[in-house]
Tab-separated table of C-alpha atoms and ligand atoms in Angstrom:
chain	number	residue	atom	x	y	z
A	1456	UNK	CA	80.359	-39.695	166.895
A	1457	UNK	CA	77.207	-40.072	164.575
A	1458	UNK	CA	76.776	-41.863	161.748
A	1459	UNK	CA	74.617	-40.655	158.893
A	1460	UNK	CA	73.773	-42.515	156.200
A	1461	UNK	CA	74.107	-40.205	152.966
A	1462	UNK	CA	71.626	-40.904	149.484
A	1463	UNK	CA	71.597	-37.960	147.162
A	1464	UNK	CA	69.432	-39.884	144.919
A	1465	UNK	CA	69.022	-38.173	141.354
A	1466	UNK	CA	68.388	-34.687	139.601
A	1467	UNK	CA	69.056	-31.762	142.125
A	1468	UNK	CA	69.607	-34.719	144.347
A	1469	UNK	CA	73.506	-34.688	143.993
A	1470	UNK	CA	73.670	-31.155	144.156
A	1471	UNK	CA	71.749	-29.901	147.290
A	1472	UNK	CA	72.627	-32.708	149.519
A	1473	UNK	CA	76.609	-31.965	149.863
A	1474	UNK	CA	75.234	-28.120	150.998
A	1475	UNK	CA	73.348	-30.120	154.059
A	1476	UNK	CA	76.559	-31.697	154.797
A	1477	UNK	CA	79.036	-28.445	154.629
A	1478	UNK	CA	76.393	-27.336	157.273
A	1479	UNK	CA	76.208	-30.594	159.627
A	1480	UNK	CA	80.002	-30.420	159.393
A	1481	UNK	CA	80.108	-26.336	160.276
A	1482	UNK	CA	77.795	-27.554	163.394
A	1483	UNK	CA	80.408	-30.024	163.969
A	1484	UNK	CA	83.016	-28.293	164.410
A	1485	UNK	CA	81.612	-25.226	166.214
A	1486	UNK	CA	79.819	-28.092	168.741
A	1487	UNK	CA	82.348	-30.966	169.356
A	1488	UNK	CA	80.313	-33.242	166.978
A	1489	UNK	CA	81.869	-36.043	164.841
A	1490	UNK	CA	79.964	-36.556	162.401
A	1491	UNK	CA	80.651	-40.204	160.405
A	1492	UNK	CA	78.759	-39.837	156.679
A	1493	UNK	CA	78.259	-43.023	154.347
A	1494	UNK	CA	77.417	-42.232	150.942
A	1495	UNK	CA	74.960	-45.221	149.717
A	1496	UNK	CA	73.514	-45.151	145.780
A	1497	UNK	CA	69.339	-45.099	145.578
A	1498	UNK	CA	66.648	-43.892	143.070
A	1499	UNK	CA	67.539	-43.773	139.649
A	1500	UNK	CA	70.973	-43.436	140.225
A	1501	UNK	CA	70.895	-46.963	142.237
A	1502	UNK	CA	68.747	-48.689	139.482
A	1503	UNK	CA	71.744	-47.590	136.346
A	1504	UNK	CA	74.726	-48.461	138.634
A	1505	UNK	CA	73.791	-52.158	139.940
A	1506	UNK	CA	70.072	-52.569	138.595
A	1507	UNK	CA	67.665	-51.375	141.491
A	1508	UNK	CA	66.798	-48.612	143.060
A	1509	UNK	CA	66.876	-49.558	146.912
A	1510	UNK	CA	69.973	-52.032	146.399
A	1511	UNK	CA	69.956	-54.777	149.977
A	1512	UNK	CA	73.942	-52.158	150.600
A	1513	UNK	CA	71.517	-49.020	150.858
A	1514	UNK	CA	69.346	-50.139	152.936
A	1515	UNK	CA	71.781	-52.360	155.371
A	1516	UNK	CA	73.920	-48.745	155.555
A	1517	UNK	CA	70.940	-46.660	156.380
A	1518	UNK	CA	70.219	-49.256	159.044
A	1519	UNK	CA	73.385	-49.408	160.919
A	1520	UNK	CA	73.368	-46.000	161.067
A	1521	UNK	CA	71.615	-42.755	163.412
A	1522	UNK	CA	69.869	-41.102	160.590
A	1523	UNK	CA	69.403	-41.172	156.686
A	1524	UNK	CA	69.218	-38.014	154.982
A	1525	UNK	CA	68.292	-37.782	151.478
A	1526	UNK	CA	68.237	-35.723	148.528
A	1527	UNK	CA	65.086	-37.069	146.010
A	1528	UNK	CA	64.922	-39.466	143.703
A	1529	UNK	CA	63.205	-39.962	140.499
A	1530	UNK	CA	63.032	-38.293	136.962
A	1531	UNK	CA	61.833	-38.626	133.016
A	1532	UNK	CA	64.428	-41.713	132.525
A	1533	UNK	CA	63.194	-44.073	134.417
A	1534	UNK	CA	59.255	-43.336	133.994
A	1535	UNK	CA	59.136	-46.634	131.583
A	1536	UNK	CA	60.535	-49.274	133.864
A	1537	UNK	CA	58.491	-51.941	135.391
A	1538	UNK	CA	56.319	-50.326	138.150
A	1539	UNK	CA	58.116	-51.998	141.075
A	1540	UNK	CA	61.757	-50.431	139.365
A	1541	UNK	CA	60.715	-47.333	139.704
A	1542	UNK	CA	62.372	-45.043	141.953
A	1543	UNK	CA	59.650	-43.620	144.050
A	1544	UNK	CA	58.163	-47.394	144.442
A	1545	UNK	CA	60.773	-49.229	143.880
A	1546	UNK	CA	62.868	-47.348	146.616
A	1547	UNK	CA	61.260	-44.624	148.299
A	1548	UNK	CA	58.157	-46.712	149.777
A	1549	UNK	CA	60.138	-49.836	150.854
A	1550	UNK	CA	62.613	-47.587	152.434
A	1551	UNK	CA	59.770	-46.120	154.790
A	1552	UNK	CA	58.584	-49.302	155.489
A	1553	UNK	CA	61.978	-51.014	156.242
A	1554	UNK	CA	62.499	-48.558	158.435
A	1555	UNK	CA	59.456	-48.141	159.991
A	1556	UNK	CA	58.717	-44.458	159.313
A	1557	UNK	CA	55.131	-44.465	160.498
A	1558	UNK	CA	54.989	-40.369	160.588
A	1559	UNK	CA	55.894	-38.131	158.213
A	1560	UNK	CA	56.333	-33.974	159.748
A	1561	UNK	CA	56.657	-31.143	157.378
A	1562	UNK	CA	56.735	-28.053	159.682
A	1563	UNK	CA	55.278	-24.864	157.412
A	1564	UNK	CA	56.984	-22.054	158.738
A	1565	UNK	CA	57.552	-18.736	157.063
A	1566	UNK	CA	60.586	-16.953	157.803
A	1567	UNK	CA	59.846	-13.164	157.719
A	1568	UNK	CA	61.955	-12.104	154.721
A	1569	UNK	CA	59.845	-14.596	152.746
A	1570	UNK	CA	56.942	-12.594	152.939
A	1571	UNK	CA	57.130	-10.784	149.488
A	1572	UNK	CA	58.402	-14.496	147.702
A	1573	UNK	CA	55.158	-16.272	148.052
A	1574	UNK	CA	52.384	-15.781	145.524
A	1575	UNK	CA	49.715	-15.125	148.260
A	1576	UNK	CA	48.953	-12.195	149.971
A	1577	UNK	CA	51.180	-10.893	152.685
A	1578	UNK	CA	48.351	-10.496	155.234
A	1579	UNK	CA	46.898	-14.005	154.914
A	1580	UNK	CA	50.649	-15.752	155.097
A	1581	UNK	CA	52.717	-13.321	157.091
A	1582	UNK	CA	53.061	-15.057	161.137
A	1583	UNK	CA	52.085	-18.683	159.357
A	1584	UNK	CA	53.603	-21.637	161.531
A	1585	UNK	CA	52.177	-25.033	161.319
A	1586	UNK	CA	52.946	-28.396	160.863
A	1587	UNK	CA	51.449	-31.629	159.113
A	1588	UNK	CA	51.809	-34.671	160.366
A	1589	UNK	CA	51.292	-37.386	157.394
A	1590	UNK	CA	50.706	-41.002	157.696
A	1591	UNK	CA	53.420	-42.800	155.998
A	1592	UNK	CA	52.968	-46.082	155.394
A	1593	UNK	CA	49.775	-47.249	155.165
A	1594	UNK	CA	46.229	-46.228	152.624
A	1595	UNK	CA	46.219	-45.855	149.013
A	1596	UNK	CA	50.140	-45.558	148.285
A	1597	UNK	CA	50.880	-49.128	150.224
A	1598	UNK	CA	47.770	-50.757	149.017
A	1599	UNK	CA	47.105	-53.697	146.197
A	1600	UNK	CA	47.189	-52.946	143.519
A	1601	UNK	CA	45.991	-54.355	139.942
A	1602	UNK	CA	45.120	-54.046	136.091
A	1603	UNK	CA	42.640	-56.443	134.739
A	1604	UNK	CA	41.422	-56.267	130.833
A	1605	UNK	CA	37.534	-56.120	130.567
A	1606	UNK	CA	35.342	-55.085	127.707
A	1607	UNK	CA	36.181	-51.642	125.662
A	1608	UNK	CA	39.887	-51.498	127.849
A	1609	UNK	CA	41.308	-51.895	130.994
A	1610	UNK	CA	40.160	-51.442	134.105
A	1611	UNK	CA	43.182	-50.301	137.210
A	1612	UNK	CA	42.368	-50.946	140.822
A	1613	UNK	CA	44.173	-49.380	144.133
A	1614	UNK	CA	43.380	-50.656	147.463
A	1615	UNK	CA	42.923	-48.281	150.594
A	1616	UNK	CA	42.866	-49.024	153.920
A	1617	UNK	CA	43.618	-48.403	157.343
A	1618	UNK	CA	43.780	-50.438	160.566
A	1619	UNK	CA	42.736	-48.699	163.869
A	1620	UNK	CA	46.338	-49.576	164.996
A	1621	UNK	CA	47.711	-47.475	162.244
A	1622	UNK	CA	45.023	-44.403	162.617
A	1623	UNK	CA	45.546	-44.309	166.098
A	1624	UNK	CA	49.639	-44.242	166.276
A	1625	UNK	CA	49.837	-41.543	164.079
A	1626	UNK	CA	47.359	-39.315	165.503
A	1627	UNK	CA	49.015	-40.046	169.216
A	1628	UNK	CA	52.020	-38.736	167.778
A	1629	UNK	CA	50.445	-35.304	165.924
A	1630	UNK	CA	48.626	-34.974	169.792
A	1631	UNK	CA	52.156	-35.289	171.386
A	1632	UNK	CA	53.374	-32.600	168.676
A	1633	UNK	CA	50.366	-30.296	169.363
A	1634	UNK	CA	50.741	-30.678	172.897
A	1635	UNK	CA	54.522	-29.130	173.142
A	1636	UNK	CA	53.149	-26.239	170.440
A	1637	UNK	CA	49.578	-24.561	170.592
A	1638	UNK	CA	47.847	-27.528	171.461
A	1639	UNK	CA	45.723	-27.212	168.716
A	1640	UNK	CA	44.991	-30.651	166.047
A	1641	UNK	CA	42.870	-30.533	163.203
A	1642	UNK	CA	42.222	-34.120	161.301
A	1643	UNK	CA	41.554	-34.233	158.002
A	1644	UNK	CA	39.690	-36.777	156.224
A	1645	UNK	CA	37.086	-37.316	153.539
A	1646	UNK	CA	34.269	-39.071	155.948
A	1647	UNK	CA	31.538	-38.149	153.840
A	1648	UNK	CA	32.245	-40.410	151.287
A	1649	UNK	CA	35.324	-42.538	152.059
A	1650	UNK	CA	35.032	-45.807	154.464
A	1651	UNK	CA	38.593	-45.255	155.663
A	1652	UNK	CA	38.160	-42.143	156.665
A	1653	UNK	CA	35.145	-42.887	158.546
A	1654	UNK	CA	37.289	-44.902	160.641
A	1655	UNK	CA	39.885	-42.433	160.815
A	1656	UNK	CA	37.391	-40.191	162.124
A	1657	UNK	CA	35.462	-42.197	164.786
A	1658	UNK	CA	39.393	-43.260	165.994
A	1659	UNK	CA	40.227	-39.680	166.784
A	1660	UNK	CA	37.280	-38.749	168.742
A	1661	UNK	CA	37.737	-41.583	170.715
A	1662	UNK	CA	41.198	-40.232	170.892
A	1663	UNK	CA	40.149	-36.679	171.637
A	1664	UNK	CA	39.036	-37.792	175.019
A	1665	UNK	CA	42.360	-38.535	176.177
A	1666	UNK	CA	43.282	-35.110	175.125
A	1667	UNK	CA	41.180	-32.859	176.951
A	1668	UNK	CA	44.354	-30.346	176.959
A	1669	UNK	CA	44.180	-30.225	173.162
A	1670	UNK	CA	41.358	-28.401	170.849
A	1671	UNK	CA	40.307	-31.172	168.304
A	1672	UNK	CA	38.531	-30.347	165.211
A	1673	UNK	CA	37.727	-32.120	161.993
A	1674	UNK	CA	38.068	-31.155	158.343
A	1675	UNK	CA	37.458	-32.652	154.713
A	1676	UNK	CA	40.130	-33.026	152.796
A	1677	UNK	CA	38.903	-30.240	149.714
A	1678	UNK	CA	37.797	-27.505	152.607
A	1679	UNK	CA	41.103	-28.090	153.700
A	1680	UNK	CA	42.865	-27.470	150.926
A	1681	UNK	CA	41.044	-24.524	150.171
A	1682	UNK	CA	41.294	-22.942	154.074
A	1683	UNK	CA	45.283	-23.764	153.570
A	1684	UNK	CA	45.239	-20.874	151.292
A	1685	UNK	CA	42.223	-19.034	152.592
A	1686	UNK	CA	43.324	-18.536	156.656
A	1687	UNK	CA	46.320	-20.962	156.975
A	1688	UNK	CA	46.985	-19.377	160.658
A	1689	UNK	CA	43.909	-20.378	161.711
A	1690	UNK	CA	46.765	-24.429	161.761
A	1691	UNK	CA	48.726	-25.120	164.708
A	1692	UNK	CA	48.815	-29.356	163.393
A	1693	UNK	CA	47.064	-31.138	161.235
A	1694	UNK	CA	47.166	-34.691	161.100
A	1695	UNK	CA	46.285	-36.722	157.783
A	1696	UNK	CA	46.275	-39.933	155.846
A	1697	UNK	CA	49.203	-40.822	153.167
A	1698	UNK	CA	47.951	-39.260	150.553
A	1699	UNK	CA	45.779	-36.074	151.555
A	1700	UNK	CA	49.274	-35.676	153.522
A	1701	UNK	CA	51.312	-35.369	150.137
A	1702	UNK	CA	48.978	-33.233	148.115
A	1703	UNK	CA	48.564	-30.466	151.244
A	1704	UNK	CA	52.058	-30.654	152.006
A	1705	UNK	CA	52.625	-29.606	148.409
A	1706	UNK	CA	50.278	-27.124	148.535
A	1707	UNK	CA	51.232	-25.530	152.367
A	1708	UNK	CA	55.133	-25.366	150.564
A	1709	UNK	CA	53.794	-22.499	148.627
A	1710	UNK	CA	52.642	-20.495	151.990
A	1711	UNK	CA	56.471	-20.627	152.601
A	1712	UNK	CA	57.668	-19.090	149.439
A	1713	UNK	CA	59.140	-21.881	147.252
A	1714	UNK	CA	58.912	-25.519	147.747
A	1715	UNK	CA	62.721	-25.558	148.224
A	1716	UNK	CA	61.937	-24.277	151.737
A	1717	UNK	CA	59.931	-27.301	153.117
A	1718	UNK	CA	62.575	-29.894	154.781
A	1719	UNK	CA	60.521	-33.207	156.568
A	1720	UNK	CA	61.340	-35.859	158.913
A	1721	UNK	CA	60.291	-39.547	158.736
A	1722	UNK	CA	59.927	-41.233	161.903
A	1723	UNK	CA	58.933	-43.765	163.925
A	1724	UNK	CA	61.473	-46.544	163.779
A	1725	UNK	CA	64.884	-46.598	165.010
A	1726	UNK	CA	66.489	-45.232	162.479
A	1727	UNK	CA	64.340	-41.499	161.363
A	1728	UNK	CA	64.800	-40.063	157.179
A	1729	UNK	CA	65.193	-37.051	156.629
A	1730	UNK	CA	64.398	-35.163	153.041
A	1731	UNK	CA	63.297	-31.864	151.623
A	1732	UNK	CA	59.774	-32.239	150.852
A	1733	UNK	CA	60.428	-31.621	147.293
A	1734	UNK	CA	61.427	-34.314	144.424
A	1735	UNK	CA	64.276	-34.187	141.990
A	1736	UNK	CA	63.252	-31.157	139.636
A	1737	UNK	CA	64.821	-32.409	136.606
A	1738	UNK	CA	63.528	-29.239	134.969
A	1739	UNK	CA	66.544	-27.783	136.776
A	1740	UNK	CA	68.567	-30.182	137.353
A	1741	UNK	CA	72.866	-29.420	137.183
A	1742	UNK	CA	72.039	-26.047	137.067
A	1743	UNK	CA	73.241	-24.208	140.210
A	1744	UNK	CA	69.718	-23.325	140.517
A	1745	UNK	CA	68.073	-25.832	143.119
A	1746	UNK	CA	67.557	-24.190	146.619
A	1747	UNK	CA	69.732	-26.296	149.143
A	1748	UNK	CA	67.603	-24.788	152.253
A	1749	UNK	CA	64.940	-27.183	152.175
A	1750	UNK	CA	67.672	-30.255	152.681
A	1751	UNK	CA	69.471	-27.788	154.760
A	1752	UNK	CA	66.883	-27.273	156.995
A	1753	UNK	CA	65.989	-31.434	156.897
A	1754	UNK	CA	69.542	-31.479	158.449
A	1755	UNK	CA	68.481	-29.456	161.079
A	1756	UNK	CA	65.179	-31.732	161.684
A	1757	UNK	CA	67.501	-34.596	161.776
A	1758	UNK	CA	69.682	-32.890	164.615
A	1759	UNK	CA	66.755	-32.548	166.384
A	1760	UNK	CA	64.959	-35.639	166.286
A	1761	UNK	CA	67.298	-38.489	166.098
A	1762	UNK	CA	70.674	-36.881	167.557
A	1763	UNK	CA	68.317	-34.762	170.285
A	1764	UNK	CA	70.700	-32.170	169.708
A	1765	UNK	CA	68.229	-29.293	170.398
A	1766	UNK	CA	70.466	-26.396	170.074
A	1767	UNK	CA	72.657	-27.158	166.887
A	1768	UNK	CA	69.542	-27.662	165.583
A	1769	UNK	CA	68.523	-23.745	166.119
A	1770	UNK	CA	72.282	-23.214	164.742
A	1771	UNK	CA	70.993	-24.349	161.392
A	1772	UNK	CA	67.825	-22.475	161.746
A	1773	UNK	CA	69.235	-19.080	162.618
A	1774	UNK	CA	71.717	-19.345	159.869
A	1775	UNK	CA	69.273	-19.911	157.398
A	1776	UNK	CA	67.004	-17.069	158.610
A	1777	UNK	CA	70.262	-14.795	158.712
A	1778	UNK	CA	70.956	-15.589	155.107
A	1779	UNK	CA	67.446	-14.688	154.035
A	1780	UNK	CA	67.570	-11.591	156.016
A	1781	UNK	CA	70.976	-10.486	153.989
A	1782	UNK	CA	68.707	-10.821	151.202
A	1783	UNK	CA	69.879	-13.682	149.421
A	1784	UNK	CA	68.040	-15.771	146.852
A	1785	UNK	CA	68.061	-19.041	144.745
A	1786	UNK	CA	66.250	-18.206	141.375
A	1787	UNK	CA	63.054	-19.573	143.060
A	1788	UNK	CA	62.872	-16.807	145.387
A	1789	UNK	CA	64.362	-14.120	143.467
A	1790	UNK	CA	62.934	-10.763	143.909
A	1791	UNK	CA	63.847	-7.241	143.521
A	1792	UNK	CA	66.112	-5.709	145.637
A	1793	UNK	CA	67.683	-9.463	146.522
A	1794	UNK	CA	70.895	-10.673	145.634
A	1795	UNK	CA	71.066	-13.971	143.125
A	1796	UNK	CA	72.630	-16.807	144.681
A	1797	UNK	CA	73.282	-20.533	143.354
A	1798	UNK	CA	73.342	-23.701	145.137
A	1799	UNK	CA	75.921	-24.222	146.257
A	1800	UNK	CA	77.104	-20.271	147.525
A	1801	UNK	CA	74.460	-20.541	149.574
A	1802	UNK	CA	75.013	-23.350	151.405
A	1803	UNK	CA	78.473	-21.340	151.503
A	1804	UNK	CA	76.507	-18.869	153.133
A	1805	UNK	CA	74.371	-20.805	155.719
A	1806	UNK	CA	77.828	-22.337	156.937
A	1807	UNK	CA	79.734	-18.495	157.228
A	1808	UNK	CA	76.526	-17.755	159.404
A	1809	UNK	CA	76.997	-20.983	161.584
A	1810	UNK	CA	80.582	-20.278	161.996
A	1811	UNK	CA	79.910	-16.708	163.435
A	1812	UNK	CA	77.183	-17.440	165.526
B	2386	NAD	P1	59.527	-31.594	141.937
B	2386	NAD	O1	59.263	-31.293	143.369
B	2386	NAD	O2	60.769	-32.284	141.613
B	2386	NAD	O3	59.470	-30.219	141.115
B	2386	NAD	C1	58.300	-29.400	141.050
B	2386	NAD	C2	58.717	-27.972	140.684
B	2386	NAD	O4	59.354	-27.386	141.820
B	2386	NAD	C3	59.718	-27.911	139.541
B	2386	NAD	O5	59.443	-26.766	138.754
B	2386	NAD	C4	61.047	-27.742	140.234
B	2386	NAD	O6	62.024	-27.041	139.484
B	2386	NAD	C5	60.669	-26.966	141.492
B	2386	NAD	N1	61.563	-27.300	142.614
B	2386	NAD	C6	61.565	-28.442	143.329
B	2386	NAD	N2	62.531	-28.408	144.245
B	2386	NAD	C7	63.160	-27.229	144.112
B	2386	NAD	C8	64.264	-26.616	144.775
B	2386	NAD	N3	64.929	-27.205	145.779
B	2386	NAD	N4	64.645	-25.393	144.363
B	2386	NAD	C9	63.999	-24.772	143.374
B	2386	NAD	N5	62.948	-25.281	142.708
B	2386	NAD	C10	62.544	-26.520	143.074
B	2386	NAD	O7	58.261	-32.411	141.430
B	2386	NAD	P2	57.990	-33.100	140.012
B	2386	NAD	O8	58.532	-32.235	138.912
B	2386	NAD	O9	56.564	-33.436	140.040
B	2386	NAD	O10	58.817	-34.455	140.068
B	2386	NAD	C11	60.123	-34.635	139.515
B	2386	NAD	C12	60.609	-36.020	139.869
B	2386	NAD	O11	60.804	-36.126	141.288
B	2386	NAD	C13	59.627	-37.129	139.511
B	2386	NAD	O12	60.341	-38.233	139.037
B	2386	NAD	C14	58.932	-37.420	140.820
B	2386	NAD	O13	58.394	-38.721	140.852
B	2386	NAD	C15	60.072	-37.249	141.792
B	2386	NAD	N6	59.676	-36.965	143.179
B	2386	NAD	C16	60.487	-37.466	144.136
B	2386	NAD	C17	60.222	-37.184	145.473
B	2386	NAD	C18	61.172	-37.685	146.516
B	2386	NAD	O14	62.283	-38.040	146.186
B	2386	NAD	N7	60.782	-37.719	147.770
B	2386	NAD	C19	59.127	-36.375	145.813
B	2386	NAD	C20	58.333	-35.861	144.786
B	2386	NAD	C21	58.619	-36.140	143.461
């Protein structure tokens, strides 16, 4: 018996979450799994029902229990509140620090009948299977911040830093990571102009020694970017600060067709989160349009890493691949010759393929 912790949040949210569930509870059965979920309010959705968006119930459920998984959170109606009432700050970063999720992974794999969906070329994406490794919660994101008035307007002030402690935990991890794939890290960091990164640098060579196993190599943050899209094979792991970590995460979705194919795990605490890399896309929002796969495939992550159940884990995977194989779409990844699917048929059909496998 497991218990999950369930948060759909807002926007496409409450729709692609339950399809992540129908498929944790097709692995169930088929595995001898009990599977105990406990739906908890957060986001936007928190903030109208009882007034904020990580209410002291959420978090004390998502505590008790094995793993959170979550939807996203956020949207247009609740841009104007107060800063700290905000879903993505008010909720999203206290959650990763309550529990302690240090490391963020977003594997970037492309499953072969993606190939055609992305809008790079086929040669430069087609075999593309990395992973970034983000720092969670520490640098710009966690940092003070302040407004002050001075002459002609206002002047707005974030603080980044990083402790060796910090730089050094996460980039352990991403050498663990590269040492069970092709034992290949490459940091990235912006040491030519940013003190923080300086440090982040110096910490991993020091690191590097420990890893003689593993080839280390060094990047700035805007060659990085651009190589993503230039030779993204040359990745096997790349290991970043906060926010570098969100804007090539982004970015590396599109090498795997549609950002509704990215899923990530938070770790490092007892208790890991686990999330499509994606936010709440209002734009599409109750719809039947939102891919489920990226939550889907966050499920799988989740059976992986904080239930250590290897092989339902692949059950996930393989169905997902299957369904992509038979040619089936979400409008995100429509294209000709595929067949049109909503939401929710196909997280219908990821659970079909789980039950025949
Ligand atoms: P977004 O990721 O929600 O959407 C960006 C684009 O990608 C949109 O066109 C959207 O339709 C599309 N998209 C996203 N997920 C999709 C899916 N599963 N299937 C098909 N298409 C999908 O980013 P945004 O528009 O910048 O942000 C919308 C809201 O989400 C904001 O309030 C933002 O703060 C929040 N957000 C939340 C999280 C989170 O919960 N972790 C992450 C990022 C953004």
């Amino acid at each position: 018996m497991y218990k999950i912790a369930v948060l759909p949040g807002d926007g496409i949210g409450v729709e692609i979450v339950p399809e992540a569930i129908k498929a944790l509870q097709a692995v169930g059965e088929k595995y001898n799994h009990q599977f105990e979920f406990t739906e908890a309010l957060v986001g936007g959705a928190a903030y109208d029902a009882v007034g904020h968006p990580l209410p002291a119930e959420t978090l004390q459920i998502c505590k008790q229990s094995d793993a959170v998984l979550l939807g996203a959170i956020g949207g247009p109606k609740w841009e104007q509140l107060p800063v700290h009432l905000r879903p993505e700050v008010g909720a999203l970063l206290p959650l990763r620090k309550e529990l302690g999720l240090y490391a963020n992974l977003r594997p970037c794999f492309l499953f072969p009948g993606l190939t055609h969906a992305s809008t790079l070329k086929e040669e430069v994406i087609a075999g593309v299977d990395l992973i970034v490794i983000r720092e969670l919660t520490g640098g710009l994101y966690f940092g003070e911040k302040n407004r002050e008035k001075i002459d002609g307007g206002v002047k707005a002030t974030d603080i980044l830093s990083y402790s060796t402690y910090e730089i050094e935990r996460i980039v352990r991890y991403a050498y663990e990571v590269a040492r069970k794939r092709n034992h290949k890290l490459c940091s990235v960091d912006k040491a030519n102009v940013i003190e923080t990164s300086r440090l982040w640098r110096e910490t991993v060579t020091e690191l590097a020694k420990e890893y003689p196993d593993v080839e280390t190599s060094h990047m700035y943050v805007d060659n990085c970017a651009m190589q993503l899209i230039r030779n993204p094979k040359q990745f096997d792991v790349i290991v970043t600060e906060n926010m570098f970590g969100d804007i090539l995460t982004d970015e590396a979705s599109m090498l795997t067709g549609s950002i509704g194919m990215l899923p990530s795990a938070s770790i490092g605490g007892e208790v890991g989160l686990y999330e499509p890399s994606h936010g709440s896309a209002p734009d599409i929002a109750g719809q039947n349009k939102a891919n489920p796969l990226a939550t889907i495939l966050s499920a799988a992550m989740l059976l992986r890493y904080s239930l250590n159940l290897e092989k339902e884990a692949r059950a996930i995977e393989t169905a997902v691949s299957r369904v992509i194989e038979n040619g089936y779409r979400t409008p995100d990844l429509i294209e000709e010759g595929c067949r049109l699917a909503g939401t929710a048929e196909m997280g219908d059909l990821v659970v079909s393929q789980i039950k025949s496998l």
